[in-house]
XYZ file of C-alpha atoms in Angstrom:
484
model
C 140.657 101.536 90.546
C 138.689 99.072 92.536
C 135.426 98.534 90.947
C 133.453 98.631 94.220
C 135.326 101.918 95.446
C 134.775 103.277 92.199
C 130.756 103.021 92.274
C 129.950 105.185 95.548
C 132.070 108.201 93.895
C 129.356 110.517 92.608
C 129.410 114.209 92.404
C 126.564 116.332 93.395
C 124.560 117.493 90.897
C 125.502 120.862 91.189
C 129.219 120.772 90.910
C 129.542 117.844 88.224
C 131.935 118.909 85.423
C 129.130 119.235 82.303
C 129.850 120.182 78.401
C 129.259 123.579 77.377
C 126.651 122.087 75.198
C 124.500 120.451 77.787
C 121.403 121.342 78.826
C 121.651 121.075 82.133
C 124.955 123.842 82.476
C 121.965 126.115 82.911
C 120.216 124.513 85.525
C 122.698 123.453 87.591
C 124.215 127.017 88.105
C 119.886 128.093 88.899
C 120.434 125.559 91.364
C 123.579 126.620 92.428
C 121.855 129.846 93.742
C 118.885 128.350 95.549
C 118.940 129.788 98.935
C 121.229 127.557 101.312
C 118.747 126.796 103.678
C 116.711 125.065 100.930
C 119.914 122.943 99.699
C 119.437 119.533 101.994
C 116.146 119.490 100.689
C 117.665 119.636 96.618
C 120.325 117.392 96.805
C 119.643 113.957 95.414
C 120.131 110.637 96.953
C 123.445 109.740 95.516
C 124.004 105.614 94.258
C 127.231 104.444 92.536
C 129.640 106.741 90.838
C 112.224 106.752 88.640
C 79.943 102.362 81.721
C 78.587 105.647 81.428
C 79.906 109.091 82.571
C 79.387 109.879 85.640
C 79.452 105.892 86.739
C 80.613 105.499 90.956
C 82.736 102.278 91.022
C 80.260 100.475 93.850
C 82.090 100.101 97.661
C 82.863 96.524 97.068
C 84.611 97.479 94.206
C 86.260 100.485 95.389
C 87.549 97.787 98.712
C 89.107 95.582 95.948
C 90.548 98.233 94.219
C 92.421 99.966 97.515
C 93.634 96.107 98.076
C 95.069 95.966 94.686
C 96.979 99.286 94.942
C 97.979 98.092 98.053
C 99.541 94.756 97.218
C 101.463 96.790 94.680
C 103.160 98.406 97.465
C 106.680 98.066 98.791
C 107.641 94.709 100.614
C 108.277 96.957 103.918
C 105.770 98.324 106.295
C 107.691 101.915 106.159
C 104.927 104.297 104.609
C 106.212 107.500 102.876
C 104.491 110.783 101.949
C 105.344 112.525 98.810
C 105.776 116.661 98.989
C 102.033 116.624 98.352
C 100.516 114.728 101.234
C 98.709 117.966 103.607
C 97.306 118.813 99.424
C 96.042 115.173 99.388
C 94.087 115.593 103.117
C 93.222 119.335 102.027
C 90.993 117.871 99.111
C 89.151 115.154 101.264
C 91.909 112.498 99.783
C 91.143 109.077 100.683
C 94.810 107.733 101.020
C 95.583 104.015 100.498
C 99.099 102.507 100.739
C 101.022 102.080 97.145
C 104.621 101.718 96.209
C 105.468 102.087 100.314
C 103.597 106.287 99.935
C 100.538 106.680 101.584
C 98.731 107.658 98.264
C 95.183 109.185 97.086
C 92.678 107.006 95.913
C 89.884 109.104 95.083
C 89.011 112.854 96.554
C 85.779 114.274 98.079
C 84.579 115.971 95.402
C 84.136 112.783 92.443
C 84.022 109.599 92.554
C 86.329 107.034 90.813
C 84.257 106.697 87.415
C 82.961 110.726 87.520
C 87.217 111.370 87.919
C 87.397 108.965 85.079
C 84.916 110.708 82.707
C 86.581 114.258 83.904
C 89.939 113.302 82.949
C 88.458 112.154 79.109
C 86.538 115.345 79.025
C 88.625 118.009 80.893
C 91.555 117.350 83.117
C 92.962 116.165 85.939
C 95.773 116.457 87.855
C 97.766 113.279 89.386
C 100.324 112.951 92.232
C 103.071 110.531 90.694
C 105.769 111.583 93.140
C 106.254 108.145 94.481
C 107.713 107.139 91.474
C 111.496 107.052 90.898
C 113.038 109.618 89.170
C 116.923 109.069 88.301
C 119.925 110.806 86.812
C 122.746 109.005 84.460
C 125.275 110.457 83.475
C 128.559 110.147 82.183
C 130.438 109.290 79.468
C 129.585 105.403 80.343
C 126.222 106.016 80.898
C 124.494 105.170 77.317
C 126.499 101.852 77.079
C 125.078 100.464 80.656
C 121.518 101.606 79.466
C 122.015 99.949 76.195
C 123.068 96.794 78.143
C 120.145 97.148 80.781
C 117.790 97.807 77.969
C 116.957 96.782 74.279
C 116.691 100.938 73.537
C 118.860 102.465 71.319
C 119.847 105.320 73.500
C 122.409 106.600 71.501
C 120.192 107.089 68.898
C 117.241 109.123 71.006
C 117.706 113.057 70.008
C 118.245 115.333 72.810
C 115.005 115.884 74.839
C 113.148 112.865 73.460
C 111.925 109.887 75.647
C 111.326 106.878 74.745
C 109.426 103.748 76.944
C 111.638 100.826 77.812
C 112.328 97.849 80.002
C 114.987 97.151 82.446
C 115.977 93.297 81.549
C 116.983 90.363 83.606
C 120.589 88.646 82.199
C 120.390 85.788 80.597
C 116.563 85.354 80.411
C 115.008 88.751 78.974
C 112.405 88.986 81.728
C 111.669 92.618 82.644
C 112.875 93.889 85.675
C 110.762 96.847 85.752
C 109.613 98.989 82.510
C 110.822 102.634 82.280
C 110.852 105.591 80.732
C 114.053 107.113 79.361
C 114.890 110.715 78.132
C 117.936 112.343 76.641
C 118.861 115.501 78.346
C 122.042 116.033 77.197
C 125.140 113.833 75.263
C 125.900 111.894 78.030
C 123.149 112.919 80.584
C 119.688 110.695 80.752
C 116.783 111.074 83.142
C 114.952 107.750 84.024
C 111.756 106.984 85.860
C 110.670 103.856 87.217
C 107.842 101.927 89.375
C 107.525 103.354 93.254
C 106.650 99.258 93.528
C 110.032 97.950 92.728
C 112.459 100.740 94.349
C 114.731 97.920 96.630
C 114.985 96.060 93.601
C 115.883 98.684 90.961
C 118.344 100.058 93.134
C 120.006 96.975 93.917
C 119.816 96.086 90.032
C 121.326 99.407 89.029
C 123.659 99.423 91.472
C 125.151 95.445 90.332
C 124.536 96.870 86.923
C 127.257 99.737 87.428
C 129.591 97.667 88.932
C 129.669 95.165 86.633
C 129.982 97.802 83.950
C 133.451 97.891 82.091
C 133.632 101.278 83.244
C 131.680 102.273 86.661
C 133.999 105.023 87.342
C 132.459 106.886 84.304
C 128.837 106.887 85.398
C 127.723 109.055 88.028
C 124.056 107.773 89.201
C 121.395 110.166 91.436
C 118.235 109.128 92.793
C 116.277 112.693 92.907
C 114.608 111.834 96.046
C 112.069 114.537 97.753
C 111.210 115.840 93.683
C 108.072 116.050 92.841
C 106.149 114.864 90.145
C 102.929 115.362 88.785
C 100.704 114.253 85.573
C 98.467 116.984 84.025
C 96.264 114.417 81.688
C 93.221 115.201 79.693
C 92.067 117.312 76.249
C 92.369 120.706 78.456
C 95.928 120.413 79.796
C 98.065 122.162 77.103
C 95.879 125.139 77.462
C 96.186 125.077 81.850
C 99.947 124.615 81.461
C 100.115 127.367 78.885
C 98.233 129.465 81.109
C 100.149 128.724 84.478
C 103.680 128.965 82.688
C 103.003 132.560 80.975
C 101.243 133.878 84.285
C 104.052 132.516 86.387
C 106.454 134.248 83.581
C 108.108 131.137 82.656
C 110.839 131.085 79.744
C 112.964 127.852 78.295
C 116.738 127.947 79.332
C 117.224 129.910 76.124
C 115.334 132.499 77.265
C 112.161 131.848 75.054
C 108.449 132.298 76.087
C 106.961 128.943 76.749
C 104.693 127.193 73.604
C 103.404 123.731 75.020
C 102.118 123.093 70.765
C 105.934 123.155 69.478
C 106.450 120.614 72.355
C 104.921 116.681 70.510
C 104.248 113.285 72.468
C 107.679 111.991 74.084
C 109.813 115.327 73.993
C 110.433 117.369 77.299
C 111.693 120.880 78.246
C 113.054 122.796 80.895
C 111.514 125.861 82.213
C 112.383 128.801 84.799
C 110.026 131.089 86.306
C 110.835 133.929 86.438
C 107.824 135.657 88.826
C 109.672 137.885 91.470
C 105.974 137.687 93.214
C 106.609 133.455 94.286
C 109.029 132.092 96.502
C 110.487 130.282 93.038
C 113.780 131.265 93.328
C 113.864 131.017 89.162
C 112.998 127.436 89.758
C 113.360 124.836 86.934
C 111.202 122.835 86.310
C 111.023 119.778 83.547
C 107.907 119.272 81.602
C 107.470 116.184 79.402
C 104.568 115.418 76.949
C 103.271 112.448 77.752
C 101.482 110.159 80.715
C 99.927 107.022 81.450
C 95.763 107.947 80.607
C 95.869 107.650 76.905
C 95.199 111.031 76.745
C 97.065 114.283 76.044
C 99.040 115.449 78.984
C 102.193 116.511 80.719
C 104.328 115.067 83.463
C 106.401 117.448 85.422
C 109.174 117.453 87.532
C 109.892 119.783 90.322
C 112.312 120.531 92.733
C 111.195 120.019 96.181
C 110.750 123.411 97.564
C 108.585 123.945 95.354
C 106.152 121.327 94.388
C 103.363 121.909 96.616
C 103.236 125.526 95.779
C 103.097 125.034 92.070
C 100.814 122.506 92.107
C 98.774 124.607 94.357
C 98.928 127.339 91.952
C 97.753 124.735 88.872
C 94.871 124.075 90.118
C 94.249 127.828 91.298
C 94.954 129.039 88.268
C 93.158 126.689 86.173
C 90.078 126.581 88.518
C 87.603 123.921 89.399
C 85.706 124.216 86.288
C 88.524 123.031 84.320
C 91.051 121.080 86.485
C 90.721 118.639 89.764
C 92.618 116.591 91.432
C 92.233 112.051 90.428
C 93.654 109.167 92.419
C 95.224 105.875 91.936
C 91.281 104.974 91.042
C 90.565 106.727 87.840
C 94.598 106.114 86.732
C 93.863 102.315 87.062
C 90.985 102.375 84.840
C 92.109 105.070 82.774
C 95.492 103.360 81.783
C 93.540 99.780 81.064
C 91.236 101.867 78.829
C 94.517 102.605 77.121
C 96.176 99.487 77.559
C 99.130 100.297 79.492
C 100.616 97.734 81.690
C 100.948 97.856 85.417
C 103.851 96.402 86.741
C 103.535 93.536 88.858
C 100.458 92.099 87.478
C 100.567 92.738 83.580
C 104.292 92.624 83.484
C 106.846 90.591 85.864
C 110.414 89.071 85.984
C 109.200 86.088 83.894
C 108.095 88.197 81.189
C 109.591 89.373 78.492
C 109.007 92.401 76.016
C 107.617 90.254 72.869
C 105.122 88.009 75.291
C 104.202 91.691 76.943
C 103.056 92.592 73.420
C 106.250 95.509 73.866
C 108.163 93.874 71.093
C 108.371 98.137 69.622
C 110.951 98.572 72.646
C 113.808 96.309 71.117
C 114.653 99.366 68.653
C 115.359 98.426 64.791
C 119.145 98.154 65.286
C 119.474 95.749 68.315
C 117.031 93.288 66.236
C 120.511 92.884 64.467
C 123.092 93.642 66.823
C 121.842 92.382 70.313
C 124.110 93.417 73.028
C 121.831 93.821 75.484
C 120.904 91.536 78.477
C 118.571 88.599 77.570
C 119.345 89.375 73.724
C 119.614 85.495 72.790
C 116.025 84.598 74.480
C 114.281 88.072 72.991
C 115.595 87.888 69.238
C 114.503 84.384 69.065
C 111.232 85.025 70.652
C 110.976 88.008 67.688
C 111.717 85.614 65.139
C 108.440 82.978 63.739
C 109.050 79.378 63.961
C 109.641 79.433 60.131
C 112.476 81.286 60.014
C 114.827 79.415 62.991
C 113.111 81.335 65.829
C 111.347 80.004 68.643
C 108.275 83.061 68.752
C 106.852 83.509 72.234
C 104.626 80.949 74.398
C 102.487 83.123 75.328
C 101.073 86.597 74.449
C 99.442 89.672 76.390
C 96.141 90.329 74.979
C 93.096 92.954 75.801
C 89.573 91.256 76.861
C 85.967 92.344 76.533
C 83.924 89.873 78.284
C 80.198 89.764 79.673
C 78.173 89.690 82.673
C 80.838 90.562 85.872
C 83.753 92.159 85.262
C 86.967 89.422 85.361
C 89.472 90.090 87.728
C 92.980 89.817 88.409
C 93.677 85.783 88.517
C 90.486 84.940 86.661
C 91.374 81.810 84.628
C 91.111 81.960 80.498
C 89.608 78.693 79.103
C 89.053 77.699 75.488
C 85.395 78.073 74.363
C 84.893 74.261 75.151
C 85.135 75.702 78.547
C 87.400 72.161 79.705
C 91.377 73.676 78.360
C 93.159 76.453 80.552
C 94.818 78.989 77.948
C 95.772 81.631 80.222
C 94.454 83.956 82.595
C 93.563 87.681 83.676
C 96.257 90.275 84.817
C 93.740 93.410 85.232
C 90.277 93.792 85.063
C 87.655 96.436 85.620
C 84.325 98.156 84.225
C 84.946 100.482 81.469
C 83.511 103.807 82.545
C 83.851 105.177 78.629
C 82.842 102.031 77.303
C 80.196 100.909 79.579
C 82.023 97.842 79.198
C 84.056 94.934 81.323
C 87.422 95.130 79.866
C 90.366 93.401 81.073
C 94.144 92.091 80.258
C 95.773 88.852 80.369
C 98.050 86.465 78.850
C 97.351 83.890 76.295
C 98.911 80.646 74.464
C 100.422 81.693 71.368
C 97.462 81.155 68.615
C 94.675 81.981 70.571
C 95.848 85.885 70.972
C 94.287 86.739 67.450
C 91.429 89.705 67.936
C 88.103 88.187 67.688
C 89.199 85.084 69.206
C 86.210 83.973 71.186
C 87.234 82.484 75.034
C 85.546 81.586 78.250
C 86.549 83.483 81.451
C 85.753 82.222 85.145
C 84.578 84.938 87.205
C 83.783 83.778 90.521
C 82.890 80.400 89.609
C 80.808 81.147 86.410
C 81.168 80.794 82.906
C 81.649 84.748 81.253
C 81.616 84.661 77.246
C 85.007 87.198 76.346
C 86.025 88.224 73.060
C 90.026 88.970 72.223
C 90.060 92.571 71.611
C 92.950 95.094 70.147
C 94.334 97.620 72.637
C 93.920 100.450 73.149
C 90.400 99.834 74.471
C 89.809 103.957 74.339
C 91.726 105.413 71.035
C 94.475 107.551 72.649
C 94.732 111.075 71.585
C 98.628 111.880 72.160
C 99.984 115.175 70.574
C 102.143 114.427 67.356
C 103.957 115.953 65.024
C 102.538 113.837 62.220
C 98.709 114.445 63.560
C 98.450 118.141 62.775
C 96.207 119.042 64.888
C 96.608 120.842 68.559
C 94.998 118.911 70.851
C 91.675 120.108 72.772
């Protein structure tokens, strides 16, 4: 079979031929029986065979913000809405361009920082629907991810995730950084940026073709679902809450308990409530997020995202959950050091000078096999033992006076040598800080490392400082405790 024929031969979702052991057999035949009118709306694109508390960012900072989210956004002038757009304008949403969606920036009722210090205290709820959620499946699919990344898929259990990179051939640098999960033997859900959609597709797509065997991998971009990030100490209990009054069960038929479900595992759920217009809707709820705090991402099905969204927040009630924007997530994820992509992380970087060197998974240290393997394993590897180590490293900043940008240049404390610069910057709201992120020479990445940092022309004393800025406070087996 031609290789290029054999790539745009994909079955729909829900008549693909799955094991009797996969989790999905289940939701498939739900989805099966969704009304017909609703089924345009389901069905997937289909490709080849994702300082204080309280503290108001000031308006010139808020401007500088909205242009940063913007110049995140896609290289086209087309501007999307995800299923919760008239939600967004309901809540006073101030909506900003990012990743080609007209997204929320902040709402009416808080202000970037006070969203900030809500989401650390209580919880908030996020609209990450512009992100690119993906299907792979197959019995080809683990080998392309294990070529595409340095993961070992094969080894992740069944509803685990794990965070990875999508790599460039030949040179390692990251094409976009992702987050895999294993929903089955040969079934795996991806998400990546909303930012780099043209070129993940096109990668993919080149990816599958050039596979040994594209017929065997059957690709869907789940365009139209929705998905949301519940983040903050409170968010088990609202989900709890919601899923139990909604009279949600597992696909085994089992009454929903958020504390049996630990950082980076996921589950399906159906509700069951004759009262909604859910149709026994499933829905997939991962433990996880991008805040550093405890928290869930879901994904929903189209028809229904607005509505149970609208019910999460009804249910919970203002006291306990409200809406945040692309504001507080910006700030929130620096406090926890996660990278953005497209300033902390690029094509030219790779996983050990992004300070992700955990991604390349114990047994592809030895075996390689994935793309960029020869530049990566070196750059693992210290001078003194025949490796090459990396040029440069991504480090966290705390620095004085103004808060550095984006672009601000990192100089040696003689103030005269260049040794890197700043890749995100803003005012801690839990620290009462200026924190920021950057890259480094190898040797001056060492915490404590004293620098100087040009903001604006002037001279800022910074001090190298371990990430996370904010301890995160993920759910874990190993910690004991329930969150909140």
């Amino acid at each position: 079979m031609n290789k290029a024929r054999a790539i745009t031969h994909v079955l729909h979702p829900a008549h693909t031929q799955l094991a009797p052991s996969s989790p999905f057999r289940c939701f498939n035949a739900l989805r099966q029986a969704l009304p017909r009118a609703r089924s345009s709306q389901l069905a997937p694109t289909v490709y080849g065979s994702p300082c204080a508390h309280g503290l108001t960012l000031r308006a010139q900072q808020c401007q500088q913000l909205q242009r940063r989210q913007a110049s995140s956004g896609a290289a086209d002038s087309t501007i999307n809405h995800t299923g919760l757009y008239d939600l967004h304008i309901k809540y006073g949403g101030k909506m900003v361009p990012f990743g080609g969606f007209s997204m929320p920036v902040q709402y009416a009722d808080l202000g970037v920082g006070e969203s900030h210090a809500w989401t650390r205290e209580k919880a908030s709820l996020f609209d990450v629907g512009h992100m690119v959620q993906h299907r792979l499946s197959g019995p080809a699919a683990s080998l392309l991810l294990e070529k595409m990344t340095p993961s070992s898929v094969t080894a992740l259990p069944n509803y685990h995730s794990t965070l990875s990179c999508l790599l460039h051939p030949s040179t390692g640098g990251i094409v976009d950084d992702t987050v895999i999960t294993r929903l089955g033997h040969d079934t795996f859900y991806l998400v990546t940026n909303a930012a780099c959609r043209e070129k993940d597709l096109a990668y993919i797509e080149e990816q599958i073709a050039a596979s040994d065997h594209p017929s065997r991998i059957d690709w869907q971009v789940l365009d139209g679902w929705g998905l949301i990030a519940l983040q903050g100490p409170l968010s088990e209990q609202i989900l709890q809450d919601a899923l139990l009054a909604l009279k949600a069960t597992d696909l085994e038929g089992s009454e929903v308990a958020l504390q049996e479900v630990y950082f980076g595992q996921c589950k399906h759920y159906i509700v069951n409530d004759a009262s909604t217009s859910a149709d026994a809707a499933p829905i997939m709820v991962s433990r996880g997020g991008y805040t550093g705090e405890d928290g869930f991402e879901i994904s929903i099905p189209p028809s229904w995202t607005p509505t149970f969204t609208q019910f999460l927040l009804d249910n919970a009630g203002p006291d306990k959950l409200r809406l945040a924007g692309l504001g507080a997530r910006d700030s929130l994820r620096l406090e926890a050091g996660m990278c953005l992509y497209g300033h902390d992380l690029n094509d030219d970087t790779t996983p050990v000078e992004a300070g992700l060197s955990w991604v390349v998974h114990k047994d592809r240290r030895t075996g390689g096999g994935f793309h960029g393997d020869g530049v990566i394993l070196r750059q693992l590897r210290p001078v003194k033992e025949g490796g090459t180590g990396p040029s440069r490293r991504r480090i966290g900043l705390v620095v004085e006076g103004a808060p550095a940008r984006e672009g601000a240049k990192i100089m040696a404390t003689d103030g005269e040598e260049e040794i890197g610069h700043v890749t995100s910057g803003c005012p801690s709201p839990t620290l009462g800080k200026n924190i920021a992120m950057g890259y480094v020479k190898n040797g001056m990445h060492r915490t404590g490392t004293e620098v100087i940092v040009l903001v604006r022309g002037k001279k800022r004393k910074g001090v190298v400082t371990k990430m996370p800025f904010v301890a995160s406070k993920y759910w874990k087996q190993a910690a004991g405790t329930s969150p909140g």
